[in-house]
Amino acid sequence: MDITTIVGIIAGMTCVLVAIFMGGGLGIFINVPSIMITVGGTIAGALIAFPLHDILGVMGIVQKAFLYKSPSPIQVIQQIVGFAVKARRDGILALEEEAENVDEPFLKKGVQLAVDGTSPDLLREILDNEIGNLEDRHKLGQSIFETLGMFAFAFGMIGTLIGLVQMLMGMEDPSAIGPSMAIALITTFYGAVMSNLFFLPIAIKLKNRSKEEILVKEVMVEGILSIQSGDNPRVVEEKLRTYLPPKLRNASIEQQS
Amino acid sequence: MDITTIVGIIAGMTCVLVAIFMGGGLGIFINVPSIMITVGGTIAGALIAFPLHDILGVMGIVQKAFLYKSPSPIQVIQQIVGFAVKARRDGILALEEEAENVDEPFLKKGVQLAVDGTSPDLLREILDNEIGNLEDRHKLGQSIFETLGMFAFAFGMIGTLIGLVQMLMGMEDPSAIGPSMAIALITTFYGAVMSNLFFLPIAIKLKNRSKEEILVKEVMVEGILSIQSGDNPRVVEEKLRTYLPPKLRNASIEQQS
Amino acid sequence: MDITTIVGIIAGMTCVLVAIFMGGGLGIFINVPSIMITVGGTIAGALIAFPLHDILGVMGIVQKAFLYKSPSPIQVIQQIVGFAVKARRDGILALEEEAENVDEPFLKKGVQLAVDGTSPDLLREILDNEIGNLEDRHKLGQSIFETLGMFAFAFGMIGTLIGLVQMLMGMEDPSAIGPSMAIALITTFYGAVMSNLFFLPIAIKLKNRSKEEILVKEVMVEGILSIQSGDNPRVVEEKLRTYLPPKLRNASIEQQS
Amino acid sequence: MDITTIVGIIAGMTCVLVAIFMGGGLGIFINVPSIMITVGGTIAGALIAFPLHDILGVMGIVQKAFLYKSPSPIQVIQQIVGFAVKARRDGILALEEEAENVDEPFLKKGVQLAVDGTSPDLLREILDNEIGNLEDRHKLGQSIFETLGMFAFAFGMIGTLIGLVQMLMGMEDPSAIGPSMAIALITTFYGAVMSNLFFLPIAIKLKNRSKEEILVKEVMVEGILSIQSGDNPRVVEEKLRTYLPPKLRNASIEQQS
Amino acid sequence: MDITTIVGIIAGMTCVLVAIFMGGGLGIFINVPSIMITVGGTIAGALIAFPLHDILGVMGIVQKAFLYKSPSPIQVIQQIVGFAVKARRDGILALEEEAENVDEPFLKKGVQLAVDGTSPDLLREILDNEIGNLEDRHKLGQSIFETLGMFAFAFGMIGTLIGLVQMLMGMEDPSAIGPSMAIALITTFYGAVMSNLFFLPIAIKLKNRSKEEILVKEVMVEGILSIQSGDNPRVVEEKLRTYLPPKLRNASIEQQS
């Protein structure tokens, strides 16, 4: 599980709450119409901007991005080098039963295609197509969260404008201006917190997770093609290790020996 | 019909209206000069920025984007696999009568070109050109809505500036400041609502609809070319299914069997 | 003449003026120092940012973009198909006298080059180069107007800052605050109107006009090359009609028959 | 010398100063801490963001961009056509002494390389590399000025925040609020003027100058290669004239005859 | 060590502090809840947006970018020309012991690969891959700092909103408004300073350092390949010197002679 995201959200909420409690109670920061217009307006904007199945689908993408741990590149390389050893010894058809034990559906599919004798060009095309589709879905997720961040901020401001107009219109008792204006500003506060503590950082996180996941998948494609072309297991490992950052590269060597 | 857009607009309007009613009546939020400058200024900006036929044409694009349901990729694949079966059995000329029953004008044109013996290169060029034109029209639609969103916001602010200047100039009775300033702010409110509840989300929606519609058309091109090259119906289906997201891909298989 | 631009500017000015008159007279919105700093600062910024001959040249670009009506693609296609018929019947040299009657200098040059026996590769290179130069000049025009829009807004704000500082410095009589602040805000108002009713929409318009004009020129290049390669007039027409949007495409057919 | 830049800066300063004098004296607009934080903060930001040698180098780039008059494309074309005539008559080696009289170091180097018998591919690679380096240095200059514009604006706001906090903290005498707030706002004013009257327009100017200078250098490369390949002087001129905008192209012809 | 960055940060802090001391004491600018929400919120946003190992890794990137002095291109060229001389005289295998004395790991690896007889294509692929990875890590560093700059500013504003709401809610004593509002504004001040004096300029610096470091590495690749292809040492130097800006190019020559 992606612990830093949870830690970050809790830490951010804590900072905001402590600042609120140090200056008074939480009560004055809770305002139902403000919540309604910010949350409701953001949802409404999203419903107009995206098809329903994309909005529902984004939950899946987020859940997967946070809960699903994509295998580390090192583990994947070790697994593929293992396949290379076996293929070298017993022929590529021997990978058929290995493929059945693979959990990762993308790697499983790739190995099966190689076993089935798919030509290298077609194999790369199919797997690259798959990676391209995955990237598109990740980008859709990011774009939904960026849009939510934009609408949260905008409807926060719209709520504040409504509050200001109402306050200014009904301005009979000067001593009531303060609290009315405070309530008006709370809506901007809601929008800014929703945007900066949830939507925008999660959009950035999705972008980073997407890069990591795609890197792992590219290692898989390269590895399967290398095995298929009959490369020596050592050459397979050498090729795949160039995908690792320098630090991990040495780690990989140590674990291997 | 694209129900979520309507739901989104109604939901957004409801949130705004409830927030308005909870803090007083709707009356104080209606101001004719404010409406005039925001709506009028936005229309004026659009008239200067875009040729008249593009502004009128955008209505068609929007209407089509919201009302016209582009066939689902799965249905299109099934239809094309059907054509592939027929072409395999009776020759590609047998598709001539099939083409007449096709509703989708793009698919119809593609099949007719294939039946007429157009070379694959030319066929792809003609259909890709058609897709490119469609994409340009969609992009024009998005750009018009984004521009409208920008002008709505800008003229909202211009209206508020006019109101503020008038209020400050005529500032004799301090107790009248509140309502005057409220009226000034209403124009910004109009601009922000128009921009964030209509123009910007619709621009994003058009972008998403455009992607979907173009994906379906790309499936059609790939399918027609695959049939023309004499591919086995199973190969045709295999090729086209790589265009589907993983979930839909399995669905497609089930419906087929 | 491009009537919608004029209509748009007049409509926009009318909206602004009606809003001004409904809340008092025009008088309070006229302030010479404010006009001076906004207009003067914008011009000064443009003089620093662009060479003088580009600023003077932009007038020509704008004038041409608004007054010069580029021929409709349909007319151009009909004209080129006419050339194709003649070239087919009497040989390409017969186009020499046709070329002399062509008004459009780009088309004239292209036909003359074809008549002179320029090789297709060189002909395309020369004409594409010409289109590229045209596009660069259009882009320069857009960039000048976008920059003017940016400076108009910025100097509007600078003027308001000057006004605010002067007001706050000399703040002896509280009852004079209102009018002083009004005058300060007028400068922002000037900048916002100049930017949103003139510079920014005209920059967008130039971009759209540029696309249209370049499309027509691309049709001409394609047509001349098609004639030069000895294509059948029907093929020439078929090729060029793919440049038209669907609606115009049918119109083209009707007019032909 | 680039007179419009100087005129623009003087005109802009005049507008600002006249607006200041019409509303009082210059004195209230001079505030040493405000100048210090805006100028100092901008310089500090630049020192952090760019290596020292780049900041010092930008002075050279700016000076060159404003004072150094790059030769007009027409003059360059005439010069190169002259070389072509000589090379045609006396052989390319005859250009050796011509090269020594060339002031422009880029053209000199190109002609010398051609005389030395450098192969066309290598010659183009060396000169394109040189142009690429020049472009990078120009882009660095633009990016430094854009960054300075951003920091000037940001530190203007930071200064205003400092002033506001100090004013609000020490707010005992209500009648002193005005002048204190005026002083706070002056810092934003400084930042906005520095940004919009110096840094941003100069960044745009550098971009435009860069385009012009690179165009002239591309004409030189094309011309040298054309001479080297033994082209007829008329062909050389024809090729180079396509780099000129339509107006200049006719001018070029007249001067030649 | 990168002295200008330290100088810049100290200079910027000094400007801010002098401005603070000239208007009163530092005391009123220290506010614990404001520090907490700005610093805490920025860290929280970063934790959500980036994986923990990237945030920790950025420290290494920054440290390396500021403390590690990448060798100057001139030194690298001299070193490589030395290798070329040796390889020319004693054969490429003679570089094996030279490689062992090289400190720079990238150059060391490149020379060793050349000595091992790696084919030029593979050698370039491996080293380009390495450069690409380095560039990705640098870009990650920039993007983290830009994101920190954005969140610092946003949480500064959120803190100010919290302060304003609390002030307006508890507004019983009008004379207390000033100090309360001052405290609210301090949070925006913190965010703006953190963003503009640390995060944003450091992000720009990383971008510039990255370009320099990559240029040096590209010189190394080019040099190793040139040696491997058996180029004359003078040709090697000639090729590499085109990577230098004009000034450094002459310097290089002088030092050589």
Tab-separated table of N, CA, C and O in Angstrom, chain E residues 56-112:
chain	number	residue	atom	x	y	z
E	56	LEU	N	13.053	11.726	-1.025
E	56	LEU	CA	14.354	11.581	-0.383
E	56	LEU	C	15.466	11.701	-1.419
E	56	LEU	O	16.492	12.334	-1.185
E	57	GLY	N	15.239	11.121	-2.598
E	57	GLY	CA	16.239	11.165	-3.660
E	57	GLY	C	16.519	12.577	-4.128
E	57	GLY	O	17.633	12.903	-4.565
E	58	VAL	N	15.511	13.457	-4.032
E	58	VAL	CA	15.699	14.816	-4.531
E	58	VAL	C	16.789	15.537	-3.744
E	58	VAL	O	17.490	16.404	-4.277
E	59	MET	N	16.930	15.163	-2.476
E	59	MET	CA	18.000	15.757	-1.678
E	59	MET	C	19.355	15.455	-2.335
E	59	MET	O	20.200	16.329	-2.481
E	60	GLY	N	19.523	14.194	-2.727
E	60	GLY	CA	20.759	13.798	-3.389
E	60	GLY	C	20.967	14.570	-4.678
E	60	GLY	O	22.066	15.062	-4.962
E	61	ILE	N	19.890	14.716	-5.460
E	61	ILE	CA	20.009	15.434	-6.733
E	61	ILE	C	20.428	16.882	-6.480
E	61	ILE	O	21.314	17.419	-7.136
E	62	VAL	N	19.771	17.511	-5.497
E	62	VAL	CA	20.061	18.912	-5.195
E	62	VAL	C	21.500	19.060	-4.713
E	62	VAL	O	22.257	19.905	-5.199
E	63	GLN	N	21.866	18.213	-3.765
E	63	GLN	CA	23.213	18.262	-3.198
E	63	GLN	C	24.251	18.146	-4.316
E	63	GLN	O	25.172	18.939	-4.418
E	64	LYS	N	24.012	17.137	-5.183
E	64	LYS	CA	24.934	16.909	-6.277
E	64	LYS	C	24.956	18.113	-7.214
E	64	LYS	O	26.019	18.549	-7.666
E	65	ALA	N	23.771	18.678	-7.467
E	65	ALA	CA	23.689	19.803	-8.391
E	65	ALA	C	24.429	21.011	-7.849
E	65	ALA	O	24.961	21.822	-8.608
E	66	PHE	N	24.470	21.155	-6.518
E	66	PHE	CA	25.096	22.354	-5.962
E	66	PHE	C	26.555	22.130	-5.568
E	66	PHE	O	27.371	23.011	-5.715
E	67	LEU	N	26.853	20.941	-5.059
E	67	LEU	CA	28.204	20.724	-4.530
E	67	LEU	C	29.132	20.097	-5.557
E	67	LEU	O	30.296	20.446	-5.651
E	68	TYR	N	28.609	19.137	-6.305
E	68	TYR	CA	29.431	18.416	-7.265
E	68	TYR	C	29.725	19.305	-8.466
E	68	TYR	O	28.810	19.779	-9.124
E	69	LYS	N	30.966	19.536	-8.721
E	69	LYS	CA	31.348	20.386	-9.850
E	69	LYS	C	31.594	19.488	-11.055
E	69	LYS	O	32.581	18.748	-11.087
E	70	SER	N	30.710	19.535	-12.043
E	70	SER	CA	30.948	18.698	-13.218
E	70	SER	C	32.156	19.275	-13.941
E	70	SER	O	32.334	20.486	-14.007
E	71	PRO	N	33.051	18.423	-14.471
E	71	PRO	CA	34.269	18.918	-15.104
E	71	PRO	C	33.907	19.862	-16.245
E	71	PRO	O	32.901	19.685	-16.918
E	72	SER	N	34.744	20.877	-16.475
E	72	SER	CA	34.459	21.835	-17.545
E	72	SER	C	34.635	21.131	-18.880
E	72	SER	O	35.470	20.230	-19.014
E	73	PRO	N	33.854	21.531	-19.903
E	73	PRO	CA	33.965	20.880	-21.209
E	73	PRO	C	35.403	20.929	-21.734
E	73	PRO	O	35.868	19.972	-22.361
E	74	ILE	N	36.126	22.024	-21.451
E	74	ILE	CA	37.484	22.147	-21.978
E	74	ILE	C	38.399	21.073	-21.396
E	74	ILE	O	39.141	20.390	-22.119
E	75	GLN	N	38.322	20.886	-20.067
E	75	GLN	CA	39.128	19.837	-19.442
E	75	GLN	C	38.810	18.474	-20.034
E	75	GLN	O	39.697	17.675	-20.325
E	76	VAL	N	37.507	18.219	-20.225
E	76	VAL	CA	37.095	16.923	-20.763
E	76	VAL	C	37.674	16.731	-22.158
E	76	VAL	O	38.175	15.657	-22.498
E	77	ILE	N	37.606	17.805	-22.972
E	77	ILE	CA	38.131	17.685	-24.335
E	77	ILE	C	39.633	17.390	-24.296
E	77	ILE	O	40.128	16.505	-25.013
E	78	GLN	N	40.376	18.107	-23.421
E	78	GLN	CA	41.818	17.869	-23.330
E	78	GLN	C	42.112	16.428	-22.933
E	78	GLN	O	42.983	15.767	-23.512
E	79	GLN	N	41.339	15.934	-21.953
E	79	GLN	CA	41.527	14.561	-21.495
E	79	GLN	C	41.289	13.565	-22.642
E	79	GLN	O	42.086	12.652	-22.864
E	80	ILE	N	40.197	13.795	-23.381
E	80	ILE	CA	39.845	12.865	-24.458
E	80	ILE	C	40.875	12.945	-25.584
E	80	ILE	O	41.245	11.916	-26.175
E	81	VAL	N	41.360	14.160	-25.882
E	81	VAL	CA	42.385	14.285	-26.921
E	81	VAL	C	43.641	13.528	-26.486
E	81	VAL	O	44.285	12.846	-27.290
E	82	GLY	N	43.938	13.596	-25.178
E	82	GLY	CA	45.060	12.810	-24.647
E	82	GLY	C	44.855	11.317	-24.905
E	82	GLY	O	45.755	10.598	-25.361
E	83	PHE	N	43.645	10.849	-24.639
E	83	PHE	CA	43.328	9.436	-24.918
E	83	PHE	C	43.517	9.118	-26.385
E	83	PHE	O	44.024	8.051	-26.758
E	84	ALA	N	43.066	10.062	-27.243
E	84	ALA	CA	43.146	9.838	-28.689
E	84	ALA	C	44.601	9.678	-29.123
E	84	ALA	O	44.931	8.811	-29.950
E	85	VAL	N	45.479	10.534	-28.535
E	85	VAL	CA	46.906	10.451	-28.861
E	85	VAL	C	47.447	9.074	-28.497
E	85	VAL	O	48.091	8.383	-29.299
E	86	LYS	N	47.116	8.651	-27.274
E	86	LYS	CA	47.598	7.358	-26.782
E	86	LYS	C	47.062	6.202	-27.630
E	86	LYS	O	47.806	5.268	-27.983
E	87	ALA	N	45.743	6.264	-27.947
E	87	ALA	CA	45.129	5.191	-28.728
E	87	ALA	C	45.756	5.114	-30.116
E	87	ALA	O	45.957	4.024	-30.671
E	88	ARG	N	46.054	6.283	-30.691
E	88	ARG	CA	46.667	6.340	-32.004
E	88	ARG	C	48.044	5.669	-31.981
E	88	ARG	O	48.410	4.955	-32.920
E	89	ARG	N	48.776	5.916	-30.896
E	89	ARG	CA	50.159	5.426	-30.806
E	89	ARG	C	50.190	3.945	-30.420
E	89	ARG	O	50.821	3.121	-31.071
E	90	ASP	N	49.469	3.601	-29.322
E	90	ASP	CA	49.631	2.263	-28.742
E	90	ASP	C	48.435	1.341	-28.976
E	90	ASP	O	48.368	0.249	-28.398
E	91	GLY	N	47.466	1.783	-29.734
E	91	GLY	CA	46.272	0.968	-29.926
E	91	GLY	C	45.249	1.259	-28.837
E	91	GLY	O	45.579	1.727	-27.743
E	92	ILE	N	43.956	0.973	-29.148
E	92	ILE	CA	42.876	1.338	-28.229
E	92	ILE	C	42.965	0.574	-26.909
E	92	ILE	O	42.499	1.042	-25.865
E	93	LEU	N	43.573	-0.619	-26.953
E	93	LEU	CA	43.666	-1.407	-25.719
E	93	LEU	C	44.521	-0.702	-24.661
E	93	LEU	O	44.343	-0.921	-23.467
E	94	ALA	N	45.418	0.177	-25.141
E	94	ALA	CA	46.285	0.901	-24.208
E	94	ALA	C	45.500	1.832	-23.297
E	94	ALA	O	46.017	2.344	-22.304
E	95	LEU	N	44.219	2.078	-23.658
E	95	LEU	CA	43.423	2.987	-22.828
E	95	LEU	C	42.941	2.316	-21.547
E	95	LEU	O	42.368	2.967	-20.672
E	96	GLU	N	43.141	0.998	-21.468
E	96	GLU	CA	42.604	0.280	-20.299
E	96	GLU	C	43.117	0.876	-19.000
E	96	GLU	O	42.359	1.140	-18.077
E	97	GLU	N	44.459	1.108	-18.937
E	97	GLU	CA	44.983	1.644	-17.676
E	97	GLU	C	44.599	3.112	-17.497
E	97	GLU	O	44.385	3.573	-16.378
E	98	GLU	N	44.473	3.860	-18.623
E	98	GLU	CA	44.001	5.247	-18.522
E	98	GLU	C	42.627	5.281	-17.858
E	98	GLU	O	42.354	6.086	-16.963
E	99	ALA	N	41.758	4.376	-18.304
E	99	ALA	CA	40.382	4.346	-17.790
E	99	ALA	C	40.362	4.215	-16.280
E	99	ALA	O	39.503	4.777	-15.599
E	100	GLU	N	41.310	3.483	-15.762
E	100	GLU	CA	41.308	3.267	-14.315
E	100	GLU	C	41.605	4.535	-13.534
E	100	GLU	O	41.212	4.668	-12.380
E	101	ASN	N	42.307	5.476	-14.172
E	101	ASN	CA	42.624	6.729	-13.484
E	101	ASN	C	41.542	7.801	-13.653
E	101	ASN	O	41.651	8.883	-13.103
E	102	VAL	N	40.507	7.494	-14.457
E	102	VAL	CA	39.448	8.474	-14.679
E	102	VAL	C	38.526	8.507	-13.468
E	102	VAL	O	38.094	7.465	-12.979
E	103	ASP	N	38.247	9.706	-12.972
E	103	ASP	CA	37.351	9.828	-11.827
E	103	ASP	C	35.896	9.775	-12.253
E	103	ASP	O	35.059	9.163	-11.611
E	104	GLU	N	35.607	10.475	-13.352
E	104	GLU	CA	34.234	10.610	-13.804
E	104	GLU	C	33.689	9.229	-14.198
E	104	GLU	O	34.161	8.635	-15.180
E	105	PRO	N	32.690	8.696	-13.471
E	105	PRO	CA	32.248	7.315	-13.745
E	105	PRO	C	31.708	7.119	-15.162
E	105	PRO	O	31.866	6.056	-15.749
E	106	PHE	N	31.066	8.175	-15.726
E	106	PHE	CA	30.479	8.034	-17.054
E	106	PHE	C	31.572	7.849	-18.107
E	106	PHE	O	31.504	6.962	-18.962
E	107	LEU	N	32.603	8.701	-18.020
E	107	LEU	CA	33.710	8.624	-18.979
E	107	LEU	C	34.448	7.290	-18.817
E	107	LEU	O	34.796	6.628	-19.806
E	108	LYS	N	34.657	6.896	-17.560
E	108	LYS	CA	35.325	5.622	-17.256
E	108	LYS	C	34.600	4.463	-17.934
E	108	LYS	O	35.182	3.653	-18.647
E	109	LYS	N	33.282	4.410	-17.733
E	109	LYS	CA	32.477	3.342	-18.304
E	109	LYS	C	32.587	3.334	-19.824
E	109	LYS	O	32.754	2.284	-20.445
E	110	GLY	N	32.519	4.537	-20.416
E	110	GLY	CA	32.577	4.654	-21.866
E	110	GLY	C	33.894	4.134	-22.411
E	110	GLY	O	33.926	3.344	-23.369
E	111	VAL	N	35.002	4.553	-21.778
E	111	VAL	CA	36.320	4.118	-22.255
E	111	VAL	C	36.447	2.598	-22.099
E	111	VAL	O	36.923	1.898	-23.005
E	112	GLN	N	36.002	2.076	-20.958
E	112	GLN	CA	36.083	0.623	-20.748
E	112	GLN	C	35.297	-0.141	-21.800
E	112	GLN	O	35.750	-1.153	-22.331
